Amino acid sequence: MKIVKLYPNKNSKYHFGETGLDDSLLYFPSPSLFSAIVNNFVKLYGEKEVDNLLKIRISSLFPAYKEVYFVPKPFLKILPEELQSQKPKLSKRIQFISLSYLKEINNPPKDITEKNVVQGFLFSNRDKEMLNGELPKILFEKDFEIKTNLSKPYDSSDIKDSKSGPYEVFYIYPGEKVYFYFLLDDSELSDTKEKLIAAINLIQDEGLGGERGTGAGAFDKLEIQEEKEFSEYIRNIENPLYHVTLSMVIPKDQDEFNKFESYALIKRSGYIFNSKTTNLRKKEVYAIKEGSIFKSNVYGKVVDVSPESSIKIYQYGKCFALPIAGGKK
């Protein structure tokens, strides 16, 4: 398994919009990330071998701070009971938990407090020790920018908002020492591994997300490494009680869907953006969001959402998940 780290420029801004220009996620979903990799692959090598990329598994793109990796908050009870009863709204404010906290989620330390949470990111006490007791005050700034001339949008979710005249775009601005990462399993690839790596490296130049034509989505550096922390985490859990999804998942059949015990659904739709067209709408498909919980094996699938036979468009929905030693729903 590999980890891909993307480091922002000093003044980088990002628009990871799923519903339009007036909001942005703090992460980049796996279907959008997969589409970006495919588009880069086609730019470099054409369409002949692109179907080989359907063999890879990737997580969504999540934030990290120094050596603290964040994953989506599982749809489980994550706080110690005393803190949950004292601060019943705190859990709803949390969007991400550290990998270190995920290790102890089945038995949360009783000394976890509200101070462990920074802007919806939950740090473990081990994280605090590693950071010499100093958690960041800010991980992301968020702000709107007023624009006057809307150029052709760079991600499909923004097209429906295209209009003339002034408009607002919501951006996120990573704080100091904040970067992004995603996990990659390319073990089933053979001949196209090097080409896949080249397509991923091109993200540094092409960027990710919307409004790239106006300077958003840029990265200063990209690193691809053999992953250690997550692999060690997986090795140390012998008999997992649950699994938590790190990607959006499209179950391959009803039986697989029924394996999910706690989940949220999202409708994926929008217009196509690639080198050929931006005025065709993809077929709609429902996916299970990151942070959803299942017990036995789930694989997911990639769905053909092509609006017509002359163009081939896939919706990525393969499952990338981590085991959890235990937890309370």
mmCIF file of N, CA and C in Angstrom, residues 100-159:
data_model
loop_
_atom_site.group_PDB
_atom_site.id
_atom_site.type_symbol
_atom_site.label_atom_id
_atom_site.label_comp_id
_atom_site.label_asym_id
_atom_site.label_seq_id
_atom_site.Cartn_x
_atom_site.Cartn_y
_atom_site.Cartn_z
ATOM 1 N N SER A 100 -4.594 7.758 15.384
ATOM 2 C CA SER A 100 -4.259 7.339 16.744
ATOM 3 C C SER A 100 -5.513 7.185 17.588
ATOM 4 N N TYR A 101 -6.470 8.095 17.427
ATOM 5 C CA TYR A 101 -7.720 7.990 18.202
ATOM 6 C C TYR A 101 -8.544 6.795 17.730
ATOM 7 N N LEU A 102 -8.493 6.500 16.434
ATOM 8 C CA LEU A 102 -9.237 5.344 15.918
ATOM 9 C C LEU A 102 -8.772 4.056 16.587
ATOM 10 N N LYS A 103 -7.500 3.993 16.945
ATOM 11 C CA LYS A 103 -6.965 2.793 17.594
ATOM 12 C C LYS A 103 -7.641 2.517 18.931
ATOM 13 N N GLU A 104 -8.107 3.559 19.612
ATOM 14 C CA GLU A 104 -8.669 3.397 20.953
ATOM 15 C C GLU A 104 -10.146 3.736 20.999
ATOM 16 N N ILE A 105 -10.798 3.735 19.856
ATOM 17 C CA ILE A 105 -12.189 4.177 19.803
ATOM 18 C C ILE A 105 -13.118 3.218 20.547
ATOM 19 N N ASN A 106 -12.719 1.961 20.663
ATOM 20 C CA ASN A 106 -13.568 1.004 21.382
ATOM 21 C C ASN A 106 -13.540 1.237 22.889
ATOM 22 N N ASN A 107 -12.533 1.969 23.346
ATOM 23 C CA ASN A 107 -12.423 2.276 24.779
ATOM 24 C C ASN A 107 -11.792 3.655 24.935
ATOM 25 N N PRO A 108 -12.534 4.723 24.620
ATOM 26 C CA PRO A 108 -11.959 6.070 24.625
ATOM 27 C C PRO A 108 -11.432 6.452 26.001
ATOM 28 N N PRO A 109 -10.255 7.049 26.068
ATOM 29 C CA PRO A 109 -9.699 7.486 27.362
ATOM 30 C C PRO A 109 -10.642 8.459 28.058
ATOM 31 N N LYS A 110 -10.790 8.294 29.355
ATOM 32 C CA LYS A 110 -11.727 9.134 30.098
ATOM 33 C C LYS A 110 -11.244 10.572 30.238
ATOM 34 N N ASP A 111 -9.945 10.793 29.996
ATOM 35 C CA ASP A 111 -9.427 12.152 30.144
ATOM 36 C C ASP A 111 -9.462 12.953 28.838
ATOM 37 N N ILE A 112 -10.113 12.418 27.810
ATOM 38 C CA ILE A 112 -10.350 13.195 26.592
ATOM 39 C C ILE A 112 -11.303 14.338 26.929
ATOM 40 N N THR A 113 -10.972 15.534 26.468
ATOM 41 C CA THR A 113 -11.817 16.696 26.760
ATOM 42 C C THR A 113 -12.137 17.448 25.477
ATOM 43 N N GLU A 114 -12.926 18.493 25.631
ATOM 44 C CA GLU A 114 -13.272 19.337 24.487
ATOM 45 C C GLU A 114 -12.034 19.993 23.881
ATOM 46 N N LYS A 115 -10.981 20.135 24.672
ATOM 47 C CA LYS A 115 -9.757 20.754 24.178
ATOM 48 C C LYS A 115 -9.018 19.870 23.181
ATOM 49 N N ASN A 116 -9.394 18.593 23.114
ATOM 50 C CA ASN A 116 -8.798 17.706 22.109
ATOM 51 C C ASN A 116 -9.358 17.955 20.709
ATOM 52 N N VAL A 117 -10.398 18.768 20.618
ATOM 53 C CA VAL A 117 -11.062 19.024 19.337
ATOM 54 C C VAL A 117 -10.685 20.412 18.833
ATOM 55 N N VAL A 118 -10.153 20.465 17.621
ATOM 56 C CA VAL A 118 -9.789 21.727 16.967
ATOM 57 C C VAL A 118 -10.531 21.804 15.638
ATOM 58 N N GLN A 119 -11.470 22.727 15.537
ATOM 59 C CA GLN A 119 -12.211 22.951 14.293
ATOM 60 C C GLN A 119 -12.820 21.660 13.730
ATOM 61 N N GLY A 120 -13.342 20.819 14.599
ATOM 62 C CA GLY A 120 -13.976 19.592 14.146
ATOM 63 C C GLY A 120 -13.013 18.435 13.941
ATOM 64 N N PHE A 121 -11.739 18.596 14.313
ATOM 65 C CA PHE A 121 -10.734 17.536 14.209
ATOM 66 C C PHE A 121 -10.391 17.064 15.622
ATOM 67 N N LEU A 122 -10.564 15.772 15.865
ATOM 68 C CA LEU A 122 -10.322 15.201 17.188
ATOM 69 C C LEU A 122 -8.929 14.585 17.266
ATOM 70 N N PHE A 123 -8.088 15.150 18.136
ATOM 71 C CA PHE A 123 -6.747 14.637 18.396
ATOM 72 C C PHE A 123 -6.789 13.703 19.600
ATOM 73 N N SER A 124 -5.984 12.666 19.568
ATOM 74 C CA SER A 124 -5.858 11.788 20.728
ATOM 75 C C SER A 124 -4.841 12.382 21.701
ATOM 76 N N ASN A 125 -4.805 11.844 22.916
ATOM 77 C CA ASN A 125 -3.797 12.285 23.880
ATOM 78 C C ASN A 125 -2.390 11.912 23.408
ATOM 79 N N ARG A 126 -2.275 10.812 22.683
ATOM 80 C CA ARG A 126 -0.971 10.439 22.128
ATOM 81 C C ARG A 126 -0.515 11.470 21.095
ATOM 82 N N ASP A 127 -1.458 11.971 20.308
ATOM 83 C CA ASP A 127 -1.125 13.037 19.357
ATOM 84 C C ASP A 127 -0.575 14.248 20.095
ATOM 85 N N LYS A 128 -1.246 14.606 21.197
ATOM 86 C CA LYS A 128 -0.820 15.772 21.969
ATOM 87 C C LYS A 128 0.599 15.580 22.500
ATOM 88 N N GLU A 129 0.895 14.378 22.952
ATOM 89 C CA GLU A 129 2.240 14.099 23.448
ATOM 90 C C GLU A 129 3.261 14.225 22.322
ATOM 91 N N MET A 130 2.936 13.689 21.160
ATOM 92 C CA MET A 130 3.845 13.748 20.021
ATOM 93 C C MET A 130 4.088 15.196 19.576
ATOM 94 N N LEU A 131 3.051 16.036 19.756
ATOM 95 C CA LEU A 131 3.154 17.451 19.384
ATOM 96 C C LEU A 131 3.612 18.320 20.554
ATOM 97 N N ASN A 132 4.200 17.664 21.557
ATOM 98 C CA ASN A 132 4.712 18.371 22.743
ATOM 99 C C ASN A 132 3.642 19.172 23.470
ATOM 100 N N GLY A 133 2.434 18.617 23.476
ATOM 101 C CA GLY A 133 1.343 19.223 24.223
ATOM 102 C C GLY A 133 0.705 20.427 23.569
ATOM 103 N N GLU A 134 1.140 20.773 22.361
ATOM 104 C CA GLU A 134 0.620 21.961 21.693
ATOM 105 C C GLU A 134 -0.159 21.586 20.443
ATOM 106 N N LEU A 135 -1.481 21.692 20.525
ATOM 107 C CA LEU A 135 -2.318 21.470 19.356
ATOM 108 C C LEU A 135 -2.427 22.770 18.562
ATOM 109 N N PRO A 136 -2.626 22.662 17.262
ATOM 110 C CA PRO A 136 -2.760 23.891 16.464
ATOM 111 C C PRO A 136 -4.033 24.637 16.842
ATOM 112 N N LYS A 137 -3.987 25.951 16.724
ATOM 113 C CA LYS A 137 -5.184 26.740 16.982
ATOM 114 C C LYS A 137 -6.103 26.750 15.768
ATOM 115 N N ILE A 138 -5.505 26.701 14.583
ATOM 116 C CA ILE A 138 -6.270 26.751 13.331
ATOM 117 C C ILE A 138 -5.713 25.716 12.363
ATOM 118 N N LEU A 139 -6.576 24.908 11.805
ATOM 119 C CA LEU A 139 -6.186 23.977 10.756
ATOM 120 C C LEU A 139 -6.597 24.493 9.376
ATOM 121 N N PHE A 140 -7.748 25.136 9.310
ATOM 122 C CA PHE A 140 -8.228 25.694 8.048
ATOM 123 C C PHE A 140 -8.862 27.055 8.288
ATOM 124 N N GLU A 141 -8.584 27.985 7.395
ATOM 125 C CA GLU A 141 -9.366 29.204 7.288
ATOM 126 C C GLU A 141 -10.417 28.972 6.215
ATOM 127 N N LYS A 142 -11.546 29.659 6.331
ATOM 128 C CA LYS A 142 -12.619 29.521 5.354
ATOM 129 C C LYS A 142 -13.130 30.916 4.999
ATOM 130 N N ASP A 143 -13.370 31.147 3.718
ATOM 131 C CA ASP A 143 -13.836 32.477 3.326
ATOM 132 C C ASP A 143 -14.454 32.427 1.932
ATOM 133 N N PHE A 144 -15.270 33.449 1.652
ATOM 134 C CA PHE A 144 -15.845 33.637 0.324
ATOM 135 C C PHE A 144 -15.005 34.642 -0.457
ATOM 136 N N GLU A 145 -15.002 34.483 -1.760
ATOM 137 C CA GLU A 145 -14.442 35.487 -2.647
ATOM 138 C C GLU A 145 -15.511 35.900 -3.647
ATOM 139 N N ILE A 146 -15.597 37.197 -3.890
ATOM 140 C CA ILE A 146 -16.536 37.722 -4.872
ATOM 141 C C ILE A 146 -15.855 37.748 -6.229
ATOM 142 N N LYS A 147 -16.495 37.166 -7.220
ATOM 143 C CA LYS A 147 -15.964 37.160 -8.579
ATOM 144 C C LYS A 147 -16.997 37.785 -9.512
ATOM 145 N N THR A 148 -16.516 38.259 -10.642
ATOM 146 C CA THR A 148 -17.415 38.967 -11.554
ATOM 147 C C THR A 148 -17.607 38.267 -12.890
ATOM 148 N N ASN A 149 -16.605 37.548 -13.359
ATOM 149 C CA ASN A 149 -16.729 36.853 -14.635
ATOM 150 C C ASN A 149 -16.471 35.378 -14.413
ATOM 151 N N LEU A 150 -17.486 34.569 -14.634
ATOM 152 C CA LEU A 150 -17.380 33.130 -14.381
ATOM 153 C C LEU A 150 -16.844 32.440 -15.619
ATOM 154 N N SER A 151 -15.595 31.992 -15.534
ATOM 155 C CA SER A 151 -15.048 31.173 -16.604
ATOM 156 C C SER A 151 -15.627 29.781 -16.492
ATOM 157 N N LYS A 152 -15.369 28.959 -17.485
ATOM 158 C CA LYS A 152 -15.937 27.610 -17.480
ATOM 159 C C LYS A 152 -15.435 26.854 -16.259
ATOM 160 N N PRO A 153 -16.310 26.316 -15.427
ATOM 161 C CA PRO A 153 -15.898 25.659 -14.182
ATOM 162 C C PRO A 153 -15.026 24.443 -14.436
ATOM 163 N N TYR A 154 -14.256 24.108 -13.426
ATOM 164 C CA TYR A 154 -13.313 23.003 -13.547
ATOM 165 C C TYR A 154 -13.738 21.759 -12.800
ATOM 166 N N ASP A 155 -14.894 21.751 -12.184
ATOM 167 C CA ASP A 155 -15.415 20.484 -11.684
ATOM 168 C C ASP A 155 -16.915 20.453 -11.922
ATOM 169 N N SER A 156 -17.426 19.271 -12.121
ATOM 170 C CA SER A 156 -18.786 19.111 -12.623
ATOM 171 C C SER A 156 -19.835 19.675 -11.687
ATOM 172 N N SER A 157 -19.552 19.714 -10.391
ATOM 173 C CA SER A 157 -20.559 20.165 -9.436
ATOM 174 C C SER A 157 -20.836 21.652 -9.557
ATOM 175 N N ASP A 158 -19.917 22.407 -10.165
ATOM 176 C CA ASP A 158 -20.077 23.852 -10.255
ATOM 177 C C ASP A 158 -20.847 24.298 -11.486
ATOM 178 N N ILE A 159 -21.006 23.452 -12.483
ATOM 179 C CA ILE A 159 -21.569 23.877 -13.744
ATOM 180 C C ILE A 159 -22.997 24.369 -13.598
#
